[in-house]
Tab-separated table of C-alpha atoms in Angstrom:
chain	number	residue	atom	x	y	z
O	5	UNK	CA	54.806	177.957	108.868
O	6	UNK	CA	57.695	176.551	110.899
O	7	UNK	CA	59.608	173.924	108.941
O	8	UNK	CA	63.123	172.516	108.817
O	9	UNK	CA	64.433	171.969	105.288
O	10	UNK	CA	67.372	169.779	104.280
O	11	UNK	CA	69.182	170.498	101.022
O	12	UNK	CA	71.107	167.244	100.424
O	13	UNK	CA	73.171	168.454	97.437
O	14	UNK	CA	74.727	171.589	98.888
O	15	UNK	CA	77.735	171.269	96.582
O	16	UNK	CA	75.546	172.611	93.759
O	17	UNK	CA	76.235	176.158	92.525
O	18	UNK	CA	72.486	176.772	92.857
O	19	UNK	CA	72.625	176.603	96.661
O	20	UNK	CA	73.152	180.340	97.111
O	21	UNK	CA	70.003	181.172	95.131
O	22	UNK	CA	67.847	178.694	97.028
O	23	UNK	CA	69.122	179.958	100.389
O	24	UNK	CA	68.551	183.584	99.356
O	25	UNK	CA	64.899	182.665	98.770
O	26	UNK	CA	64.301	180.471	101.828
O	27	UNK	CA	66.001	182.977	104.137
O	28	UNK	CA	63.281	185.539	103.361
O	29	UNK	CA	60.697	183.476	105.234
O	30	UNK	CA	60.600	183.456	109.018
O	31	UNK	CA	60.220	180.013	110.492
O	32	UNK	CA	62.188	178.126	107.844
O	33	UNK	CA	65.277	176.435	109.277
O	34	UNK	CA	67.832	175.553	106.592
O	35	UNK	CA	70.118	172.515	106.874
O	36	UNK	CA	72.701	171.654	104.221
O	37	UNK	CA	74.497	168.429	103.366
O	38	UNK	CA	77.381	168.433	100.893
O	39	UNK	CA	80.036	166.151	99.400
O	40	UNK	CA	82.424	169.126	99.290
O	41	UNK	CA	83.832	170.061	102.689
O	42	UNK	CA	84.655	173.720	102.159
O	43	UNK	CA	82.012	175.568	100.173
O	44	UNK	CA	81.454	179.314	100.333
O	45	UNK	CA	77.848	178.965	101.520
O	46	UNK	CA	78.987	177.052	104.596
O	47	UNK	CA	79.708	180.464	106.130
O	48	UNK	CA	76.167	181.730	105.478
O	49	UNK	CA	74.374	183.142	108.496
O	50	UNK	CA	71.196	181.438	107.320
O	51	UNK	CA	72.404	177.826	107.575
O	52	UNK	CA	71.394	176.127	110.817
O	53	UNK	CA	73.634	173.085	110.274
O	54	UNK	CA	76.122	171.806	107.701
O	55	UNK	CA	76.970	168.132	107.214
O	56	UNK	CA	79.890	166.945	105.123
O	57	UNK	CA	80.089	163.426	103.729
O	58	UNK	CA	82.744	162.500	101.131
O	59	UNK	CA	81.459	161.919	97.602
O	60	UNK	CA	80.447	158.323	96.952
O	61	UNK	CA	79.139	156.358	93.987
O	62	UNK	CA	77.347	154.062	96.448
O	63	UNK	CA	73.776	155.374	96.373
O	64	UNK	CA	72.700	153.362	99.414
O	65	UNK	CA	75.524	154.839	101.498
O	66	UNK	CA	74.505	158.341	100.384
O	67	UNK	CA	70.879	157.624	101.328
O	68	UNK	CA	72.027	156.399	104.757
O	69	UNK	CA	73.885	159.674	105.261
O	70	UNK	CA	70.789	161.681	104.275
O	71	UNK	CA	68.650	159.643	106.682
O	72	UNK	CA	71.149	160.279	109.484
O	73	UNK	CA	70.809	164.041	108.973
O	74	UNK	CA	67.000	163.764	108.776
O	75	UNK	CA	66.878	161.967	112.123
O	76	UNK	CA	69.529	164.096	113.847
O	77	UNK	CA	67.931	167.450	112.998
O	78	UNK	CA	64.286	166.330	112.849
O	79	UNK	CA	63.972	167.427	109.230
O	80	UNK	CA	60.482	168.137	107.877
O	81	UNK	CA	61.317	168.418	104.162
O	82	UNK	CA	64.129	167.136	101.955
O	83	UNK	CA	64.608	169.524	99.014
O	84	UNK	CA	67.081	168.420	96.321
O	85	UNK	CA	68.062	171.285	94.031
O	86	UNK	CA	70.034	169.674	91.167
O	87	UNK	CA	69.265	166.904	88.647
O	88	UNK	CA	71.668	164.181	89.796
O	89	UNK	CA	70.440	164.293	93.372
O	90	UNK	CA	66.814	164.512	92.251
O	91	UNK	CA	67.215	161.429	90.067
O	92	UNK	CA	68.759	159.403	92.896
O	93	UNK	CA	65.964	160.380	95.275
O	94	UNK	CA	63.258	159.604	92.713
O	95	UNK	CA	64.756	156.147	92.123
O	96	UNK	CA	64.928	155.367	95.844
O	97	UNK	CA	61.916	157.213	97.263
O	98	UNK	CA	60.988	154.377	99.605
O	99	UNK	CA	64.451	154.269	101.177
O	100	UNK	CA	64.125	157.606	102.984
O	101	UNK	CA	62.792	157.797	106.526
O	102	UNK	CA	59.323	159.257	106.925
O	103	UNK	CA	57.428	161.110	104.214
O	104	UNK	CA	59.849	164.002	104.030
O	105	UNK	CA	60.484	164.461	100.300
O	106	UNK	CA	59.451	167.562	98.390
O	107	UNK	CA	57.289	167.084	95.298
O	108	UNK	CA	59.153	165.264	92.530
O	109	UNK	CA	58.056	163.828	89.151
O	110	UNK	CA	58.114	160.107	88.489
O	111	UNK	CA	61.250	158.603	86.984
O	112	UNK	CA	59.813	158.137	83.479
O	113	UNK	CA	58.686	161.738	83.039
O	114	UNK	CA	61.813	163.053	84.720
O	115	UNK	CA	63.855	161.122	82.178
O	116	UNK	CA	61.762	162.411	79.261
O	117	UNK	CA	62.238	166.009	80.317
O	118	UNK	CA	65.940	165.723	81.122
O	119	UNK	CA	66.994	163.735	78.039
O	120	UNK	CA	66.900	166.159	75.121
O	121	UNK	CA	66.231	163.492	72.508
O	122	UNK	CA	63.435	161.848	74.515
O	123	UNK	CA	62.023	165.339	75.058
O	124	UNK	CA	61.851	166.005	71.312
O	125	UNK	CA	59.994	162.723	70.815
O	126	UNK	CA	57.583	163.648	73.589
O	127	UNK	CA	57.021	167.110	72.101
O	128	UNK	CA	56.381	165.604	68.674
O	129	UNK	CA	53.885	163.119	70.090
O	130	UNK	CA	52.018	165.879	71.933
O	131	UNK	CA	52.128	168.408	69.077
O	132	UNK	CA	54.147	170.947	71.071
O	133	UNK	CA	56.412	173.212	68.968
O	134	UNK	CA	60.177	172.626	68.982
O	135	UNK	CA	63.069	172.994	66.512
O	136	UNK	CA	63.704	170.198	64.003
O	137	UNK	CA	66.116	167.772	65.636
O	138	UNK	CA	67.999	164.557	64.879
O	139	UNK	CA	70.001	162.172	67.035
O	140	UNK	CA	73.618	162.122	65.888
O	141	UNK	CA	75.555	158.874	65.620
O	142	UNK	CA	79.182	158.833	64.362
O	143	UNK	CA	78.376	155.546	62.598
O	144	UNK	CA	75.698	157.068	60.383
O	145	UNK	CA	76.066	159.098	57.192
O	146	UNK	CA	76.182	162.809	57.970
O	147	UNK	CA	74.405	163.482	54.673
O	148	UNK	CA	71.429	161.375	55.764
O	149	UNK	CA	71.530	162.868	59.256
O	150	UNK	CA	71.306	166.441	57.950
O	151	UNK	CA	68.907	165.661	55.129
O	152	UNK	CA	65.932	167.519	56.601
O	153	UNK	CA	67.795	170.208	58.565
O	154	UNK	CA	68.678	173.769	57.591
O	155	UNK	CA	71.813	175.609	58.675
O	156	UNK	CA	72.681	177.203	60.987
O	157	UNK	CA	72.437	174.285	63.417
O	158	UNK	CA	73.521	173.594	66.976
O	159	UNK	CA	74.914	170.391	68.444
O	160	UNK	CA	74.671	169.531	72.129
O	161	UNK	CA	74.796	166.535	74.492
O	162	UNK	CA	71.566	164.590	74.948
O	163	UNK	CA	72.215	164.645	78.699
O	164	UNK	CA	73.894	167.559	80.422
O	165	UNK	CA	75.095	170.812	78.862
O	166	UNK	CA	73.946	172.633	81.982
O	167	UNK	CA	74.987	176.254	81.733
O	168	UNK	CA	75.600	175.974	78.005
O	169	UNK	CA	78.560	173.600	78.265
O	170	UNK	CA	79.011	171.442	75.189
O	171	UNK	CA	76.642	173.486	72.995
O	172	UNK	CA	78.062	174.723	69.691
O	173	UNK	CA	76.666	176.674	66.753
O	174	UNK	CA	77.670	175.952	63.143
O	175	UNK	CA	76.834	178.124	60.167
O	176	UNK	CA	77.557	175.532	57.480
O	177	UNK	CA	78.377	171.895	56.853
O	178	UNK	CA	82.139	172.434	56.533
O	179	UNK	CA	82.308	173.906	60.038
O	180	UNK	CA	80.285	171.016	61.439
O	181	UNK	CA	82.338	168.320	59.691
O	182	UNK	CA	85.591	169.859	60.910
O	183	UNK	CA	84.263	169.796	64.475
O	184	UNK	CA	82.969	166.208	64.255
O	185	UNK	CA	86.274	164.912	62.846
O	186	UNK	CA	88.257	166.266	65.792
O	187	UNK	CA	85.807	165.538	68.605
O	188	UNK	CA	85.223	162.375	70.605
O	189	UNK	CA	81.914	162.395	72.444
O	190	UNK	CA	81.304	161.007	75.919
O	191	UNK	CA	77.572	160.707	75.283
O	192	UNK	CA	75.010	160.874	72.485
O	193	UNK	CA	74.519	164.223	70.751
O	194	UNK	CA	71.501	165.954	69.312
O	195	UNK	CA	71.692	168.156	66.207
O	196	UNK	CA	69.024	170.827	66.086
O	197	UNK	CA	68.077	173.679	63.784
O	198	UNK	CA	69.039	177.034	65.279
O	199	UNK	CA	65.951	179.157	65.863
O	200	UNK	CA	66.296	182.756	64.699
O	201	UNK	CA	64.644	184.919	67.310
O	202	UNK	CA	64.927	186.023	70.912
O	203	UNK	CA	65.575	183.938	74.044
O	204	UNK	CA	62.868	183.597	76.650
O	205	UNK	CA	62.213	181.245	79.559
O	206	UNK	CA	59.464	180.117	81.874
O	207	UNK	CA	60.028	178.961	85.449
O	208	UNK	CA	57.323	176.827	87.040
O	209	UNK	CA	56.208	175.031	90.159
O	210	UNK	CA	53.740	172.247	89.426
O	211	UNK	CA	51.646	169.602	91.096
O	212	UNK	CA	50.156	166.764	89.062
O	213	UNK	CA	50.853	168.739	85.895
O	214	UNK	CA	49.040	171.872	87.100
O	215	UNK	CA	51.059	175.082	87.286
O	216	UNK	CA	50.888	176.540	90.811
O	217	UNK	CA	53.363	179.386	90.241
O	218	UNK	CA	55.327	180.718	87.293
O	219	UNK	CA	57.390	183.566	85.925
O	220	UNK	CA	58.274	184.374	82.314
O	221	UNK	CA	61.546	186.157	81.676
O	222	UNK	CA	62.979	187.447	78.412
O	223	UNK	CA	66.735	187.791	77.930
O	224	UNK	CA	67.949	191.404	77.800
O	225	UNK	CA	71.674	190.680	78.107
O	226	UNK	CA	73.308	187.498	76.861
O	227	UNK	CA	76.607	186.064	78.040
O	228	UNK	CA	79.715	186.249	75.839
O	229	UNK	CA	78.776	182.662	75.037
O	230	UNK	CA	75.078	183.018	74.091
O	231	UNK	CA	74.338	179.487	75.307
O	232	UNK	CA	75.484	180.236	78.841
O	233	UNK	CA	73.169	181.727	81.515
O	234	UNK	CA	71.791	185.171	80.719
O	235	UNK	CA	73.206	188.215	82.476
O	236	UNK	CA	70.003	190.252	82.366
O	237	UNK	CA	66.286	189.535	82.048
O	238	UNK	CA	62.988	191.366	81.790
O	239	UNK	CA	59.889	189.810	83.308
O	240	UNK	CA	57.032	189.698	80.821
O	241	UNK	CA	53.789	187.855	80.242
O	242	UNK	CA	53.211	185.986	76.978
O	243	UNK	CA	49.870	184.213	76.801
O	244	UNK	CA	50.881	181.990	73.867
O	245	UNK	CA	54.071	180.936	75.611
O	246	UNK	CA	52.219	180.149	78.836
O	247	UNK	CA	49.742	177.990	76.922
O	248	UNK	CA	52.616	175.981	75.383
O	249	UNK	CA	54.331	175.486	78.746
O	250	UNK	CA	51.027	174.562	80.375
O	251	UNK	CA	50.460	171.836	77.748
O	252	UNK	CA	53.991	170.532	78.308
O	253	UNK	CA	53.656	170.336	82.085
O	254	UNK	CA	50.274	168.614	81.845
O	255	UNK	CA	51.618	166.115	79.309
O	256	UNK	CA	54.439	165.244	81.729
O	257	UNK	CA	52.167	165.201	84.812
O	258	UNK	CA	54.937	167.293	86.354
O	259	UNK	CA	55.582	167.577	90.077
O	260	UNK	CA	57.983	170.130	91.539
O	261	UNK	CA	60.061	172.849	89.903
O	262	UNK	CA	61.427	173.221	86.382
O	263	UNK	CA	62.764	175.901	84.084
O	264	UNK	CA	61.858	175.752	80.410
O	265	UNK	CA	64.112	177.416	77.842
O	266	UNK	CA	62.313	178.641	74.724
O	267	UNK	CA	62.961	180.825	71.703
O	268	UNK	CA	60.572	182.969	69.750
O	269	UNK	CA	60.825	181.861	66.123
O	270	UNK	CA	60.591	185.065	64.063
O	271	UNK	CA	60.066	183.077	60.850
O	272	UNK	CA	57.119	181.018	62.118
O	273	UNK	CA	56.009	183.549	64.750
O	274	UNK	CA	55.690	180.986	67.502
O	275	UNK	CA	57.479	180.000	70.688
O	276	UNK	CA	59.492	176.794	70.534
O	277	UNK	CA	60.658	174.599	73.409
O	278	UNK	CA	64.458	174.306	73.421
O	279	UNK	CA	65.008	172.271	76.570
O	280	UNK	CA	63.771	171.667	80.098
O	281	UNK	CA	65.952	172.148	83.177
O	282	UNK	CA	64.492	169.670	85.638
O	283	UNK	CA	65.765	171.581	88.677
O	284	UNK	CA	66.120	175.040	90.144
O	285	UNK	CA	67.690	177.701	87.927
O	286	UNK	CA	70.331	180.421	88.064
O	287	UNK	CA	67.857	183.305	87.818
O	288	UNK	CA	66.020	182.235	90.982
O	289	UNK	CA	67.064	185.524	92.626
O	290	UNK	CA	65.407	187.371	89.760
O	291	UNK	CA	62.148	185.463	90.282
O	292	UNK	CA	62.322	186.299	93.991
O	293	UNK	CA	62.838	190.025	93.347
O	294	UNK	CA	59.967	189.946	90.831
O	295	UNK	CA	57.705	188.605	93.572
O	296	UNK	CA	57.720	184.802	93.311
O	297	UNK	CA	59.607	182.866	95.995
O	298	UNK	CA	59.730	179.447	94.350
O	299	UNK	CA	61.578	177.532	97.124
O	300	UNK	CA	59.105	178.766	99.742
O	301	UNK	CA	56.109	177.896	97.571
O	302	UNK	CA	57.754	174.534	96.899
O	303	UNK	CA	57.724	173.918	100.653
O	304	UNK	CA	54.049	174.896	100.908
O	305	UNK	CA	52.998	172.697	97.984
O	306	UNK	CA	54.991	169.765	99.345
O	307	UNK	CA	53.214	170.160	102.692
O	308	UNK	CA	49.848	170.224	100.868
O	309	UNK	CA	49.235	173.838	101.891
O	310	UNK	CA	47.260	175.841	99.358
O	311	UNK	CA	48.122	179.325	98.084
O	312	UNK	CA	46.994	181.644	95.325
O	313	UNK	CA	49.111	181.851	92.192
O	314	UNK	CA	51.410	184.828	92.908
O	315	UNK	CA	51.553	187.739	90.490
O	316	UNK	CA	55.021	188.861	89.477
O	317	UNK	CA	56.226	192.370	88.660
O	318	UNK	CA	57.385	193.320	85.163
O	319	UNK	CA	60.845	194.375	86.233
O	320	UNK	CA	64.317	194.339	84.701
O	321	UNK	CA	67.031	192.364	86.488
O	322	UNK	CA	70.829	192.111	86.207
O	323	UNK	CA	72.953	189.462	87.904
O	324	UNK	CA	76.318	190.493	89.363
O	325	UNK	CA	78.195	189.861	86.113
O	326	UNK	CA	75.551	191.762	84.169
O	327	UNK	CA	75.722	194.627	86.647
O	328	UNK	CA	79.517	194.817	86.348
O	329	UNK	CA	79.286	194.779	82.560
O	330	UNK	CA	76.671	197.548	82.595
O	331	UNK	CA	78.671	199.677	85.054
O	332	UNK	CA	81.723	199.371	82.801
O	333	UNK	CA	79.714	200.975	79.984
O	334	UNK	CA	77.663	203.392	82.089
O	335	UNK	CA	79.255	204.601	85.345
O	336	UNK	CA	76.156	206.672	86.178
O	337	UNK	CA	74.326	203.470	87.189
O	338	UNK	CA	76.634	203.343	90.213
O	339	UNK	CA	74.630	206.246	91.663
O	340	UNK	CA	71.276	204.582	91.018
O	341	UNK	CA	71.239	202.948	94.458
O	342	UNK	CA	67.534	202.102	94.226
O	343	UNK	CA	67.992	200.050	91.035
O	344	UNK	CA	71.075	198.267	92.360
O	345	UNK	CA	69.324	197.241	95.570
O	346	UNK	CA	65.995	196.296	94.019
O	347	UNK	CA	66.963	194.869	90.628
O	348	UNK	CA	70.233	193.000	91.318
O	349	UNK	CA	71.489	190.443	93.903
O	350	UNK	CA	73.563	193.094	95.700
O	351	UNK	CA	71.010	193.333	98.522
O	352	UNK	CA	71.305	189.596	99.241
O	353	UNK	CA	75.103	189.834	99.297
O	354	UNK	CA	75.051	192.746	101.764
O	355	UNK	CA	72.759	190.857	104.142
O	356	UNK	CA	74.869	187.678	103.978
O	357	UNK	CA	78.367	188.842	102.947
O	358	UNK	CA	80.597	186.036	104.257
O	359	UNK	CA	79.905	183.522	101.432
O	360	UNK	CA	80.830	186.138	98.806
O	361	UNK	CA	83.984	187.136	100.720
O	362	UNK	CA	84.957	183.468	101.130
O	363	UNK	CA	84.336	182.763	97.446
O	364	UNK	CA	86.523	185.604	96.204
O	365	UNK	CA	89.264	184.842	98.723
O	366	UNK	CA	89.445	181.306	97.315
O	367	UNK	CA	89.391	182.602	93.725
O	368	UNK	CA	92.140	185.117	94.481
O	369	UNK	CA	94.213	182.425	96.167
O	370	UNK	CA	93.831	180.119	93.162
O	371	UNK	CA	94.798	182.891	90.740
O	372	UNK	CA	97.848	183.709	92.894
O	373	UNK	CA	99.087	180.109	92.861
O	374	UNK	CA	98.478	179.764	89.114
O	375	UNK	CA	100.568	182.891	88.460
O	376	UNK	CA	103.235	181.719	90.908
O	377	UNK	CA	103.418	178.336	89.188
O	378	UNK	CA	103.765	180.045	85.805
O	379	UNK	CA	106.623	182.215	87.106
O	380	UNK	CA	108.513	179.193	88.458
O	381	UNK	CA	108.047	177.479	85.090
O	382	UNK	CA	109.574	180.463	83.278
O	383	UNK	CA	112.479	180.604	85.749
O	384	UNK	CA	113.207	176.906	85.221
O	385	UNK	CA	113.154	177.389	81.435
O	386	UNK	CA	115.648	180.248	81.732
O	387	UNK	CA	117.860	178.252	84.101
O	388	UNK	CA	117.867	175.271	81.735
O	389	UNK	CA	119.369	177.463	78.986
O	390	UNK	CA	122.266	178.505	81.166
């Protein structure tokens, strides 16, 4: 299949994972549009063209810019990779030239899945397991709010918290009250019982609620903040989990990709839906290495081309941070070249090294200037005393 794909939200941190996947398929030409001029992936050998347009709150102007790129490069498919861009495209589907958009859910179901409170109401209505949850309002009595919840609990934004930002765990009421008294929220919050058990996720590609491709991955190494993306996963198959996710996707008549976070509740011995990421996910490289190229299959499904549900391998995977952490504890892994190349993203980095080099040059430069600024501050403090 020869197809030109436009990623209109290239400023997203997920771009590298999507490009790693698409670049594996001959015949796919990748075009990127971004509201950030200098991004590390701009130097990727796999990008056929890069278009920069300054960030704008004017959605119609942004759509015009997308249409200009579609026409200029004769784009076949427009593939948004992050929620904000997806939502804008869903709202303005008819404003884009041609029928170029990848599969996307309707606005109502997209909103249900993305909004954590609406999701809990949807799960309750469809008898799909999830942790007990309440919507928190500073104007309501905390006693009434927590009446039916058991500690420990977590609190998180109804919208957002991508990558674990804004998610906090509290062991008792005193801890929670102290936090609430010192915090001003930008958006509504949801308070949810913390599920005791292990973390597990399911990535899917759907059409009309039917799962066309999926992987199930269990966390083997958590981040220092357990709510942030996992550092290591093991690909497994759990029939009960798949059945729950299948019911969820059908109930949402889902189109496109999604990643569902779940936990296995050791007390009730069932899997519970925690949240739905209505976009691509950070472990996309892991899915690719396990044998499922979601972005490529997304292209095929969007072009109405059929394919058999791919089978994935039950492998272990470490991202770069997880690999570094493991090497720090066990230097012998450094000599396991086969594992490093086949079970980590190192192989992708070696084939397309410039984005990684660019990224770390920028990080090093920023660290240098921060340290330099701190030194000047100390010098000025000393000078002021004399």
